[in-house]
Coordinates of C-alpha atoms in Angstrom, one line a residue:
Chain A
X1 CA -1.7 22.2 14.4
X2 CA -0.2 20.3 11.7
X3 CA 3.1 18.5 13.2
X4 CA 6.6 18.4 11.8
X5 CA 7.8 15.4 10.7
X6 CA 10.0 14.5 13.8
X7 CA 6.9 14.9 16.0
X8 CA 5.2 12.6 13.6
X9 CA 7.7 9.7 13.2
X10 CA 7.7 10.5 17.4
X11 CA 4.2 9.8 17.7
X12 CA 3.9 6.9 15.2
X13 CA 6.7 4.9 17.1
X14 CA 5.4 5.4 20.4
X15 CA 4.8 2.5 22.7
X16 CA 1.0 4.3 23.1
X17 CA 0.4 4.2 19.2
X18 CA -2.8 2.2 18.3
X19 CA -2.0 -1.1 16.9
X20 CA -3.5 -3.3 14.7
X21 CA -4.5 -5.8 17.3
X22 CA -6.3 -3.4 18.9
X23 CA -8.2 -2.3 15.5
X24 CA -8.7 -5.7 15.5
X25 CA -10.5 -6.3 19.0
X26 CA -12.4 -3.2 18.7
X27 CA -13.9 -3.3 15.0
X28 CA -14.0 -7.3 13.9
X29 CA -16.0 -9.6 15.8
X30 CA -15.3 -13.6 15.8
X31 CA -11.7 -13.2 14.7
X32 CA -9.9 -16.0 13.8
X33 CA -6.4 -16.1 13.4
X34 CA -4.5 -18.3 11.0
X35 CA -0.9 -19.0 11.8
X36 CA 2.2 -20.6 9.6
X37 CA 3.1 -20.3 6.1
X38 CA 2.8 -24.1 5.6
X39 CA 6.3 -24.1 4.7
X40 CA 8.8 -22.4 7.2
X41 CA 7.2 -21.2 10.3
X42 CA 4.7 -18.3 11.8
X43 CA 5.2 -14.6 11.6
X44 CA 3.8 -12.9 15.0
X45 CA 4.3 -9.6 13.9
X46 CA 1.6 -10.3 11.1
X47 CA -1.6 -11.0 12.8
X48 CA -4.1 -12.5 10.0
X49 CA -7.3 -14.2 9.7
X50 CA -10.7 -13.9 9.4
X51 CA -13.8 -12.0 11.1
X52 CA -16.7 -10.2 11.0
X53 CA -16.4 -6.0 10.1
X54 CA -20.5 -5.2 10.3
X55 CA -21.7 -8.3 10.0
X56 CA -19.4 -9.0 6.8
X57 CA -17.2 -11.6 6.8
X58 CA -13.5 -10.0 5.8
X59 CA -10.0 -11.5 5.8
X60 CA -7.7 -9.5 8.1
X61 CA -3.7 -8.6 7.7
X62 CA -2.5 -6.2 10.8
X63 CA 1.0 -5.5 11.5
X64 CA 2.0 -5.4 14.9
X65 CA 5.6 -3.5 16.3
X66 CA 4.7 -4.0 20.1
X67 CA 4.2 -1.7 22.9
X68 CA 7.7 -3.0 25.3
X69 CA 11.1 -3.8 24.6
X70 CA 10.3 -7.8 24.6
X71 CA 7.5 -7.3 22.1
X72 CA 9.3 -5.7 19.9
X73 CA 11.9 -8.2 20.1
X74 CA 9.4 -11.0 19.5
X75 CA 7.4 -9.0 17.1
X76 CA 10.8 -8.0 14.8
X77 CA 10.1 -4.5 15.6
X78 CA 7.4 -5.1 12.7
X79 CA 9.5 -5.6 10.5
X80 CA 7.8 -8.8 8.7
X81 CA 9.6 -11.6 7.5
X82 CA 9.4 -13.9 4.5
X83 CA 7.2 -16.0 6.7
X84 CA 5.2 -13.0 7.1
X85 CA 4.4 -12.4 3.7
X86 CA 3.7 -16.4 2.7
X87 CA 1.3 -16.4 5.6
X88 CA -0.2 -13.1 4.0
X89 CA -0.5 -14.7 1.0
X90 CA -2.4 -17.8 1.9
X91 CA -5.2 -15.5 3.7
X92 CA -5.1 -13.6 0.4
X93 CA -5.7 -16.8 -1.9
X94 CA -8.6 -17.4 0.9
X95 CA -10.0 -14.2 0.5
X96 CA -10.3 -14.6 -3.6
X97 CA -12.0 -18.2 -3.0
X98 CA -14.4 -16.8 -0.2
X99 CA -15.3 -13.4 -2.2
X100 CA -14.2 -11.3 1.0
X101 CA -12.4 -8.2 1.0
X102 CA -9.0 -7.6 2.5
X103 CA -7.9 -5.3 4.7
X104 CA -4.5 -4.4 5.6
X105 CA -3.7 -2.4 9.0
X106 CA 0.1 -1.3 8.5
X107 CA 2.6 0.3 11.0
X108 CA 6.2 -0.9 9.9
X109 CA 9.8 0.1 9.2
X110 CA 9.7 -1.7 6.1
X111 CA 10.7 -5.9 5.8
X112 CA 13.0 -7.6 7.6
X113 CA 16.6 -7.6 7.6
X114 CA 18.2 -11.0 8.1
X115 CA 19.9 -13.6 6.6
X116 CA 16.6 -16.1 7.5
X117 CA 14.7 -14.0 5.5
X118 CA 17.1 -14.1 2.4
X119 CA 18.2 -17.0 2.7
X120 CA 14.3 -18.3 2.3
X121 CA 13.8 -16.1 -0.8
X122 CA 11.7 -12.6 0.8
X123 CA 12.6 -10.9 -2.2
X124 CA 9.8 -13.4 -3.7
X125 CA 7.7 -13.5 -1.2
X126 CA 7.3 -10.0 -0.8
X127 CA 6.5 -9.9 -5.0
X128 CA 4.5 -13.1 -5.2
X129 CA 2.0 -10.5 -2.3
X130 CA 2.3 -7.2 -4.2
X131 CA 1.4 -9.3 -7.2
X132 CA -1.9 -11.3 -5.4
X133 CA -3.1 -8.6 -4.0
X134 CA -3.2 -6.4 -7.5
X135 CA -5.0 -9.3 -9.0
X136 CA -7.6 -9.6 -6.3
X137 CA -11.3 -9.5 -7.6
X138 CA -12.5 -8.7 -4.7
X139 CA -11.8 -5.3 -2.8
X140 CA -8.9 -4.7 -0.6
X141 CA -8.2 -1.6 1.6
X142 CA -5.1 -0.5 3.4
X143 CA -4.8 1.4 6.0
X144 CA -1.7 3.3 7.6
X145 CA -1.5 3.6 11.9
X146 CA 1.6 4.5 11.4
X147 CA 4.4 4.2 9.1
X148 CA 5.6 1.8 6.4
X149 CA 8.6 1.9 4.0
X150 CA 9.9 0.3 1.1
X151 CA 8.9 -2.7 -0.8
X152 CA 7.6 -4.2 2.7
X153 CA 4.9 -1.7 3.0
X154 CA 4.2 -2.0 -0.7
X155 CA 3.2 -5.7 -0.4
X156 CA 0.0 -5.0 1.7
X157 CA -0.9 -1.4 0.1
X158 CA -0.9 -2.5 -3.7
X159 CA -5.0 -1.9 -3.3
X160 CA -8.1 0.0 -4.1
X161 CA -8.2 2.5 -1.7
X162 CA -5.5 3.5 0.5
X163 CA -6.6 5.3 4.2
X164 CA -4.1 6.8 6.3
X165 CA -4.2 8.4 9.8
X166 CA -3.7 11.9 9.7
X167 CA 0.5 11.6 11.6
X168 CA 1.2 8.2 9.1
X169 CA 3.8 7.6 6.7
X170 CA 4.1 6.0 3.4
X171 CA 7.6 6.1 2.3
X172 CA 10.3 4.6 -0.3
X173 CA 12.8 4.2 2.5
X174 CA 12.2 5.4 6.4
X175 CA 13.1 9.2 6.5
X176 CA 16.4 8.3 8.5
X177 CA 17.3 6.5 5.1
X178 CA 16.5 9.4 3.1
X179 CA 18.0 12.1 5.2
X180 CA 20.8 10.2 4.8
X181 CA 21.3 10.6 1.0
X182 CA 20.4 14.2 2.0
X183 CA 23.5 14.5 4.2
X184 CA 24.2 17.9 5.4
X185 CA 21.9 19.8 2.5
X186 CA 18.9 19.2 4.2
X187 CA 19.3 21.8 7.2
X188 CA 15.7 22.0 8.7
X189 CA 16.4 17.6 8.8
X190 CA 12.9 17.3 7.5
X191 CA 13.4 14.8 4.6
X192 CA 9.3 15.1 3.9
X193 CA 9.8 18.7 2.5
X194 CA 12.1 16.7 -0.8
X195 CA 9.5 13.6 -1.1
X196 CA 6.0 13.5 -0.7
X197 CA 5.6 11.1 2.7
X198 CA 3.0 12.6 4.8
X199 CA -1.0 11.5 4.5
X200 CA -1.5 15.0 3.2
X201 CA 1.4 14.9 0.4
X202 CA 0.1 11.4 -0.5
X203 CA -3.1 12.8 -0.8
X204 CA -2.5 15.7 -3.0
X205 CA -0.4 13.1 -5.3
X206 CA -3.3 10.8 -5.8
X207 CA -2.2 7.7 -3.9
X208 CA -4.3 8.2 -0.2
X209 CA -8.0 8.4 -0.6
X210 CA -8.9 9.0 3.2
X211 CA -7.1 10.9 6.1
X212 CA -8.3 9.7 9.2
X213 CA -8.4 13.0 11.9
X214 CA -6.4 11.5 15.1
X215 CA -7.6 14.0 17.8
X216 CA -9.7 13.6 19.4
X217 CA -8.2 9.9 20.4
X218 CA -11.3 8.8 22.2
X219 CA -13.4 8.5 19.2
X220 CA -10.4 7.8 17.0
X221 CA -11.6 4.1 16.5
X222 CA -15.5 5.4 15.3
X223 CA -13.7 7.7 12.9
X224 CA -11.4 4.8 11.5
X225 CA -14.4 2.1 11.3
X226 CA -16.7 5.2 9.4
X227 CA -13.9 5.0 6.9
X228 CA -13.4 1.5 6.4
X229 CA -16.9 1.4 5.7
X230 CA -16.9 4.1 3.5
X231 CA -14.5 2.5 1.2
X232 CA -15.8 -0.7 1.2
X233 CA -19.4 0.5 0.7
X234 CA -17.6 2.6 -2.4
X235 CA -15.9 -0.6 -3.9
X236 CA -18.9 -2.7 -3.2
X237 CA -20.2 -0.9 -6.4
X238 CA -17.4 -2.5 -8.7
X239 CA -17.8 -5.9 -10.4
X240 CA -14.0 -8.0 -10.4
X241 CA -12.5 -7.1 -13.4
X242 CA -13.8 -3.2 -12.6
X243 CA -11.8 -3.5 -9.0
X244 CA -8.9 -4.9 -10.7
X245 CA -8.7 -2.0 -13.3
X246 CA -9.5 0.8 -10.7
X247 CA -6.1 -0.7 -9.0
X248 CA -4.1 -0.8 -12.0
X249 CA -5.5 2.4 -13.1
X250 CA -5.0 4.3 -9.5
X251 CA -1.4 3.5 -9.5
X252 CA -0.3 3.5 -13.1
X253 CA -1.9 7.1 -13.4
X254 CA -0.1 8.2 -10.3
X255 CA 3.2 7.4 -11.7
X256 CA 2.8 9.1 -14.8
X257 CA 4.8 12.2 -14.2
Chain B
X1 CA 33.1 -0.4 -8.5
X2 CA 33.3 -1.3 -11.9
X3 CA 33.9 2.2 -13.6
X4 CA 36.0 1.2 -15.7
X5 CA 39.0 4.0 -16.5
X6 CA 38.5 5.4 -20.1
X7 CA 41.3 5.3 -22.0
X8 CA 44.0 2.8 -20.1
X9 CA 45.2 -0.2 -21.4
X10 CA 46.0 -1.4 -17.5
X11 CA 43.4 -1.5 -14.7
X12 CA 43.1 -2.3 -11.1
X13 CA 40.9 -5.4 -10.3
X14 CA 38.9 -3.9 -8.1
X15 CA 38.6 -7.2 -6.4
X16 CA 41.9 -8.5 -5.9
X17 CA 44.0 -5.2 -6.9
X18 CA 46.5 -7.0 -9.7
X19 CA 46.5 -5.0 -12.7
X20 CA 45.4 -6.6 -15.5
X21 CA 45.6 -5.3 -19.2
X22 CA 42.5 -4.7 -21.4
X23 CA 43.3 -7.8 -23.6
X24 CA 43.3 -9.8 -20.6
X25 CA 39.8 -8.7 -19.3
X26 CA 37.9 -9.0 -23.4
X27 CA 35.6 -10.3 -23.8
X28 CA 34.0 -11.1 -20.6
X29 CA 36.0 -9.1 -18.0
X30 CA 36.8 -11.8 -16.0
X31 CA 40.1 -10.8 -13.6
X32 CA 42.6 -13.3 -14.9
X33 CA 44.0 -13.4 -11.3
X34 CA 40.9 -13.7 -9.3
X35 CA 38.3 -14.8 -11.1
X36 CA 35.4 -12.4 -10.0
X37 CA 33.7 -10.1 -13.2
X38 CA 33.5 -7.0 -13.7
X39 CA 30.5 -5.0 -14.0
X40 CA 29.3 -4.6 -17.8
X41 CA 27.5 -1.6 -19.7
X42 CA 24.9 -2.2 -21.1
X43 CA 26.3 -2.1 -24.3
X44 CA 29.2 -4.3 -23.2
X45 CA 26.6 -6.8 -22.3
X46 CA 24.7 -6.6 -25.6
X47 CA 28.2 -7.2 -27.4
X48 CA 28.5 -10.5 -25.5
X49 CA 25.3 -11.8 -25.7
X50 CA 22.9 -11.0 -29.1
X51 CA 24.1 -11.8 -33.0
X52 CA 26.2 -9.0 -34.2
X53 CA 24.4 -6.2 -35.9
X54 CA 20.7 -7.4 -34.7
X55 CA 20.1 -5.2 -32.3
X56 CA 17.4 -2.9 -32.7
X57 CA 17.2 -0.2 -30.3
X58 CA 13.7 1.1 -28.9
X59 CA 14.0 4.8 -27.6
X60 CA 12.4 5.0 -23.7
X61 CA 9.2 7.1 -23.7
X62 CA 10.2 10.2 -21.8
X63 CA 13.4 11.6 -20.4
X64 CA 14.2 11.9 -16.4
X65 CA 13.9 15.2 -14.9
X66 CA 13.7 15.9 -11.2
X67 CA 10.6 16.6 -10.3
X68 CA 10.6 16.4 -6.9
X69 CA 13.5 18.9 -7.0
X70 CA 15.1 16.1 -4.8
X71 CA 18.9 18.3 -3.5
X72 CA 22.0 17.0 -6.0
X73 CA 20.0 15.0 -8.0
X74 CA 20.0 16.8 -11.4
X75 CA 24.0 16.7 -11.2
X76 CA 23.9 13.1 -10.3
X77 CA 21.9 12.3 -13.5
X78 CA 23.9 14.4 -15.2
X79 CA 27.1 12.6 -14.4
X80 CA 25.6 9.8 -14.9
X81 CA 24.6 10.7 -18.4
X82 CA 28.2 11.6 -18.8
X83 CA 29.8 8.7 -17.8
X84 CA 27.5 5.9 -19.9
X85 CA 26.6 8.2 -22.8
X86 CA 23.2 6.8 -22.0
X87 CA 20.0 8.3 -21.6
X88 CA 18.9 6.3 -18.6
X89 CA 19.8 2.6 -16.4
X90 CA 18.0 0.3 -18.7
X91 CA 18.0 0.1 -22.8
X92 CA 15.5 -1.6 -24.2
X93 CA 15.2 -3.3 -27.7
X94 CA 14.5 -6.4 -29.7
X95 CA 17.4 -8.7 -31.1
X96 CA 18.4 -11.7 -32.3
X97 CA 20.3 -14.5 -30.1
X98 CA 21.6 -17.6 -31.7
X99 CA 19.2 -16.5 -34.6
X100 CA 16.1 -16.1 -32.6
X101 CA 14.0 -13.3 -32.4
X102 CA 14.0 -11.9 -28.7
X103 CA 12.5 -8.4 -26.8
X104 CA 15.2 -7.0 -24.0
X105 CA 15.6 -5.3 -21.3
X106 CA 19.3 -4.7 -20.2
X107 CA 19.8 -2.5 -17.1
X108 CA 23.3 -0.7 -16.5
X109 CA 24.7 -0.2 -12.9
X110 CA 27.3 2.3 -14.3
X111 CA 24.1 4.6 -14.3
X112 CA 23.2 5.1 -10.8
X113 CA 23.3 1.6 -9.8
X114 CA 21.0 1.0 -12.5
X115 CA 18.4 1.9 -9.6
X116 CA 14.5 1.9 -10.8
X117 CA 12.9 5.2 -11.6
X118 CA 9.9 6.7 -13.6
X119 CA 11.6 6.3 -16.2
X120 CA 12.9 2.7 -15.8
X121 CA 9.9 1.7 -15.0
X122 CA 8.1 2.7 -17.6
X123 CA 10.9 1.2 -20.0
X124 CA 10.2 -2.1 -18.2
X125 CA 6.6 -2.1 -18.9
X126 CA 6.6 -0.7 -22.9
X127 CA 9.2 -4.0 -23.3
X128 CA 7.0 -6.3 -21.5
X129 CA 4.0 -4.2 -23.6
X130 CA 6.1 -5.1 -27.1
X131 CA 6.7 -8.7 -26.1
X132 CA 2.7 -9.7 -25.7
X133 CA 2.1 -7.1 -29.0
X134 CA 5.1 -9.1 -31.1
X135 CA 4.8 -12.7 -29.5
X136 CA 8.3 -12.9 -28.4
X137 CA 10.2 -13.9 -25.6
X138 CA 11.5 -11.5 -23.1
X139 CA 14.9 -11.5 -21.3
X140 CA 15.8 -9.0 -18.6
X141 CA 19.7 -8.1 -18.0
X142 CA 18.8 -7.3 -14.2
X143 CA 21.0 -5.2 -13.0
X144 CA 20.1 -2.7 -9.9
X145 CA 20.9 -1.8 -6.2
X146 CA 17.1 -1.2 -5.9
X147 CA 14.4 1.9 -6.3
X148 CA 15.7 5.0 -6.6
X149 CA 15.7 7.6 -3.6
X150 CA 15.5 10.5 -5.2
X151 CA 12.5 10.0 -7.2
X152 CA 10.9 8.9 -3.4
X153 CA 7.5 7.1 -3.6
X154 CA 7.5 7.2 -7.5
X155 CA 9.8 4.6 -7.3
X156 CA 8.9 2.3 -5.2
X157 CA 5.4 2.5 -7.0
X158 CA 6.9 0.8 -10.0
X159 CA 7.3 -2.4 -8.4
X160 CA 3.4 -2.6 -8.1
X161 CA 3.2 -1.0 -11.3
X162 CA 5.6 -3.8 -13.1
X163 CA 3.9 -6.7 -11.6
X164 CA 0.0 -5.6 -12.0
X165 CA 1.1 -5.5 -15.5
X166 CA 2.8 -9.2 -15.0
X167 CA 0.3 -11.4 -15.8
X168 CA -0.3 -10.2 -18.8
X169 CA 3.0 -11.9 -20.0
X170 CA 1.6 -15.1 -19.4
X171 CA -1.2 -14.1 -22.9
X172 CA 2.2 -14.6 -25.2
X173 CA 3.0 -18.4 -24.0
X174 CA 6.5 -17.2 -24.7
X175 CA 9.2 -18.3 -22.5
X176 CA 10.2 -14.9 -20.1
X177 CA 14.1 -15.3 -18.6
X178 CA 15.6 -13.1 -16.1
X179 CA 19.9 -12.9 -15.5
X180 CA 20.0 -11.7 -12.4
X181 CA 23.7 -9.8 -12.6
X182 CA 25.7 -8.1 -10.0
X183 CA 23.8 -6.5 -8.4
X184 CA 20.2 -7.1 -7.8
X185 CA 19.0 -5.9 -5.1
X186 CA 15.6 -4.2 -3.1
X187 CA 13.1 -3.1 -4.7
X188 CA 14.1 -4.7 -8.2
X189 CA 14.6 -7.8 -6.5
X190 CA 11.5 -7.4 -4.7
X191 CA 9.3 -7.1 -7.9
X192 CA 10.1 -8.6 -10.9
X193 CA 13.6 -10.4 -10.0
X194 CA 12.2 -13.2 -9.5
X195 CA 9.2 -13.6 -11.0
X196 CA 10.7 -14.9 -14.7
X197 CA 10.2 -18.8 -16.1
X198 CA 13.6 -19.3 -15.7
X199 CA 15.8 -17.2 -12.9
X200 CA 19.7 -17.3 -14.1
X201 CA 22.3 -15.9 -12.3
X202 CA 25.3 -14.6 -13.2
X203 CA 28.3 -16.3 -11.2
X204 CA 29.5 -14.2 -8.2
X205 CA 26.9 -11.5 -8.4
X206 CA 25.2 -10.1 -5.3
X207 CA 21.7 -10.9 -5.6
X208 CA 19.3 -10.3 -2.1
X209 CA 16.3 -7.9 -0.9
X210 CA 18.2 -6.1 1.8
X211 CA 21.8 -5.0 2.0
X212 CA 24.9 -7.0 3.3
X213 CA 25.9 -4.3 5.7
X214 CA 22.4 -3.6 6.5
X215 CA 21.7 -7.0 7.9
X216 CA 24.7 -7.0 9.7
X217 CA 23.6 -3.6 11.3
X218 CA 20.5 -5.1 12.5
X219 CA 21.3 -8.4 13.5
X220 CA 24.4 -7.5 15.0
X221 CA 26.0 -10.7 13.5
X222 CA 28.2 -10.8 10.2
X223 CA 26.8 -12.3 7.7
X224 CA 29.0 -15.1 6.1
X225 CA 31.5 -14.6 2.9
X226 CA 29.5 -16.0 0.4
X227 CA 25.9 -14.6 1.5
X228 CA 23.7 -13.1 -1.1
X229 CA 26.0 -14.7 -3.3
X230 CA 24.5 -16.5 -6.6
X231 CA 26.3 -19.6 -5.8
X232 CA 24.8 -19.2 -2.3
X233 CA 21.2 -18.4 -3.9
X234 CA 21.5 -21.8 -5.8
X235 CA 22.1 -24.2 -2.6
X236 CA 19.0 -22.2 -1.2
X237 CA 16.9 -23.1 -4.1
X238 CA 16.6 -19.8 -5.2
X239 CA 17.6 -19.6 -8.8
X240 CA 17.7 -22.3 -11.4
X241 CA 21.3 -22.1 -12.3
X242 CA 24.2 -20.0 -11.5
X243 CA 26.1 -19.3 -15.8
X244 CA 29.4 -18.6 -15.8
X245 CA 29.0 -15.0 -18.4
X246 CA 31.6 -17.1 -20.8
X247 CA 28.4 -19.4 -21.7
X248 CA 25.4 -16.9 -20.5
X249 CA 24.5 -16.5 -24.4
X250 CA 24.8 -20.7 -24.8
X251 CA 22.3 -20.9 -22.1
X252 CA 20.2 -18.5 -23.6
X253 CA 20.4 -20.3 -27.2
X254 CA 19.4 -23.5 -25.4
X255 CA 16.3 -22.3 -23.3
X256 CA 15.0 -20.4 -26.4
X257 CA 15.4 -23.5 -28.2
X258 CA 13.5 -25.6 -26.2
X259 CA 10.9 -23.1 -25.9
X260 CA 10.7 -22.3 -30.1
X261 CA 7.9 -24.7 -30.6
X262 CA 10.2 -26.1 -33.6
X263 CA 11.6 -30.0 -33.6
X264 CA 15.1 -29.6 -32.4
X265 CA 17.8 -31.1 -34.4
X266 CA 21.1 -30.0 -34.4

């Protein structure tokens, strides 16, 4: 049953693949969206705002690739840009002044490549979010539709509890990039057998604390809102300063080979 | 680009191809011709920039080792190790500069690209650790094409790592200076690049998130001669000042200075 990784990055990029808009529609009620970084312009492929998950206000981040060629055009293939991560940030701040947790829904090749987006400083935007978000005293969730890669990724999943469906990826670079160091020693061209990527790796290593069981699809959406709640019900038990050590604490001891 | 032949007196610029003799390039490895620098060592660097003799040395916590069993990377760090003499892409270590008492971090791009690792990471966070424990300022010699591959999502977990532990700098009320050199890039850039009191840049080193050729790949446009440039960073408000390397330690005299809490005469 379990797929290779070509069948997995197959699925995950598939025009059919559930987005975070549709998480969105399906588990928050009253969403409002915010738009604009206040400074440079409005990232579509970020929606983010506010809404109800079970009655409890939360504040929102969902990355969106698009289903057709002239979404993913508009949406930047998912790949968010600096404006992405500034308007990230602002709903963020909100979320620390309101007392609501976060959640991030995340399907992404990784952050944009473009001379907008360095010329406007992403390399800062994308740490000023990494950095928010690990501060946070209130809970913050992520959780993986599909892929994400490099520091991009990284900026919405620095939280408590990181959730993954079952085919998603969490990555330093996409597995093309990887492969590519690999060059021709790799024969089988599965670059998740040298780095821990999958859900599963990730959750033998520490770092995912839910797999989400894809099949089958049409109670996929019960499963993913059982384990939302799950989490949140689990960090509702921790004060600020304990959610903000359980973060630190989850990575740092993760990284200590 | 940089790697620098051992024992020749002559050596290509790599940039403009003159050959130009070692007295020419000492101190700062400038190209006499061109003008563009050339990468330093880490100890190079620390020649240039702290008061002979002060430097103390603090050893990293743990040594590399491929755990992942990642293909051809145990001979890549070995060569590495080889060519620098160094244990890993950072050395970390307190000195003196213009007389006052700094922590450092200096990162070598002679050692795989001075990318970010375990082990770097860790070095990172045990200087920041040392500057909040001794009260001092901290200065970071950036110098890295980004997380390192083969170490996979160990890497890229440092830049969380590094700036969870970020704040904590801000305890010491000591000034915190980063010199972004050539070149800082992705996931270095991405994390704590940036996120110094005072950004300086080296001149002419690349400094951006994603690569040159990258952008052009996905944009399908080329990106102009100067992008991701430091002097191009500095018209984009970016960094507070591009230093030429000939007065990098002036600069750094000067911002300690006015951050020493003393009266300033001179």
């Amino acid at each position: 049953m379990t797929k290779t990784l070509e069948e997995k990055i197959k699925l995950i990029r598939s025009p059919n693949r559930l987005t975070a808009r549709q998480v969105i529609r399906q588990l928050i009620s009253d969403f409002f969206e915010v738009h604009g970084d206040r400074l440079l312009g409005d990232d579509p492929a970020l929606t983010a705002g506010i809404g109800l998950f079970h009655k409890q206000p939360v504040n929102v981040l969902g990355i969106n690739r698009g289903s057709n060629i002239q979404q993913r055009r508009e949406l930047n293939g998912g790949a968010v840009r600096v404006t992405g991560y500034r308007k990230a940030l602002r709903v963020v701040e909100a979320a620390e002044k309101f007392k609501r947790p976060v959640i991030s829904l995340i399907n992404m090749p990784g952050a944009d490549a473009s001379a907008f987006s360095e010329e406007h400083g992403q390399s800062e935007a994308i740490a000023d979010l990494i950095l928010k978000m690990g501060q946070l005293s209130v809970p913050n969730v992520a959780l993986f539709l599909g892929e994400g890669h490099s520091g991009g990724a990284l900026a919405f999943s620095n939280v408590n509890q990181i959730l993954m469906l079952e085919n998603a990826l969490f990555s330093v670079a996409s597995p093309e990039a990887v492969q590519a160091i690999l060059k021709n020693r790799n024969k089988t061209q599965d670059a998740s057998e040298f780095m821990p990527m999958t859900a599963q790796q990730l959750k033998k290593i520490g770092l995912v604390d839910q797999i989400v069981v894809e099949s089958p699809s049409n109670t996929l959406m019960d499963r993913i809102d059982k384990a939302i709640v799950n989490s949140l019900n689990e960090l509702e038990k921790l004060n600020g300063l304990q959610l903000k050590t359980q973060r630190f604490k989850k990575f740092e001891n993760i990284t200590q080979i | 680009m940089s790697h620098m032949p051992e024992k020749n007196s002559w050596q290509v610029c790599q940039h403009c191809g003159k050959h130009v003799h070692d007295l020419q390039w000492a101190p700062d490895f400038r190209c006499p011709f061109c003008g563009v620098l050339q990468r330093l060592t880490a100890d190079q660097r620390l020649k240039i920039t702290v008061d002979a003799g002060s430097w103390q040395k603090i050893d990293l916590k743990f040594q590399t080792t491929n755990f992942l069993n990642f293909p051809g990377y145990s001979e890549k760090l070995k060569r590495a190790k080889t060519t620098t003499d160094d244990e890993e892409a950072i050395k970390i270590g307190i000195a003196n500069i213009g007389g006052f008492p700094v922590a450092m971090g200096v990162m070598d791009s002679h050692f795989m690209m001075g990318t970010l690792n375990t082990t770097v990471g860790s070095a990172i966070k045990q200087i920041m650790q040392i500057a909040i424990e001794q009260q001092l300022p901290l200065i970071f010699f950036v110098a890295s094409g980004g997380a390192r591959m083969q170490e996979g999502i160990f890497s890229l977990l440092q830049m969380n790592t590094i700036l969870n532990q970020w704040p904590d700098l801000e305890t010491t009320k000591h000034v915190v200076i980063n010199v972004l050199t050539d070149p800082t890039m992705g996931g270095v850039s991405a994390s704590f690049g940036f996120k110094a009191d005072y950004v300086l840049a080296e001149d002419h080193a690349q400094i951006g998130f994603a690569g040159k050729r990258v952008i052009g790949q996905t944009t399908h446009e080329k990106p102009a001669e100067n992008f991701q440039t430091a002097e191009d960073l500095l018209t984009h408000g970016l960094v507070d000042q591009v230093v030429a390397r000939e007065n990098m330690r002036t600069k750094l005299i000067t911002l300690l200075r006015l951050h020493s809490g003393d009266d300033v005469h001179d």
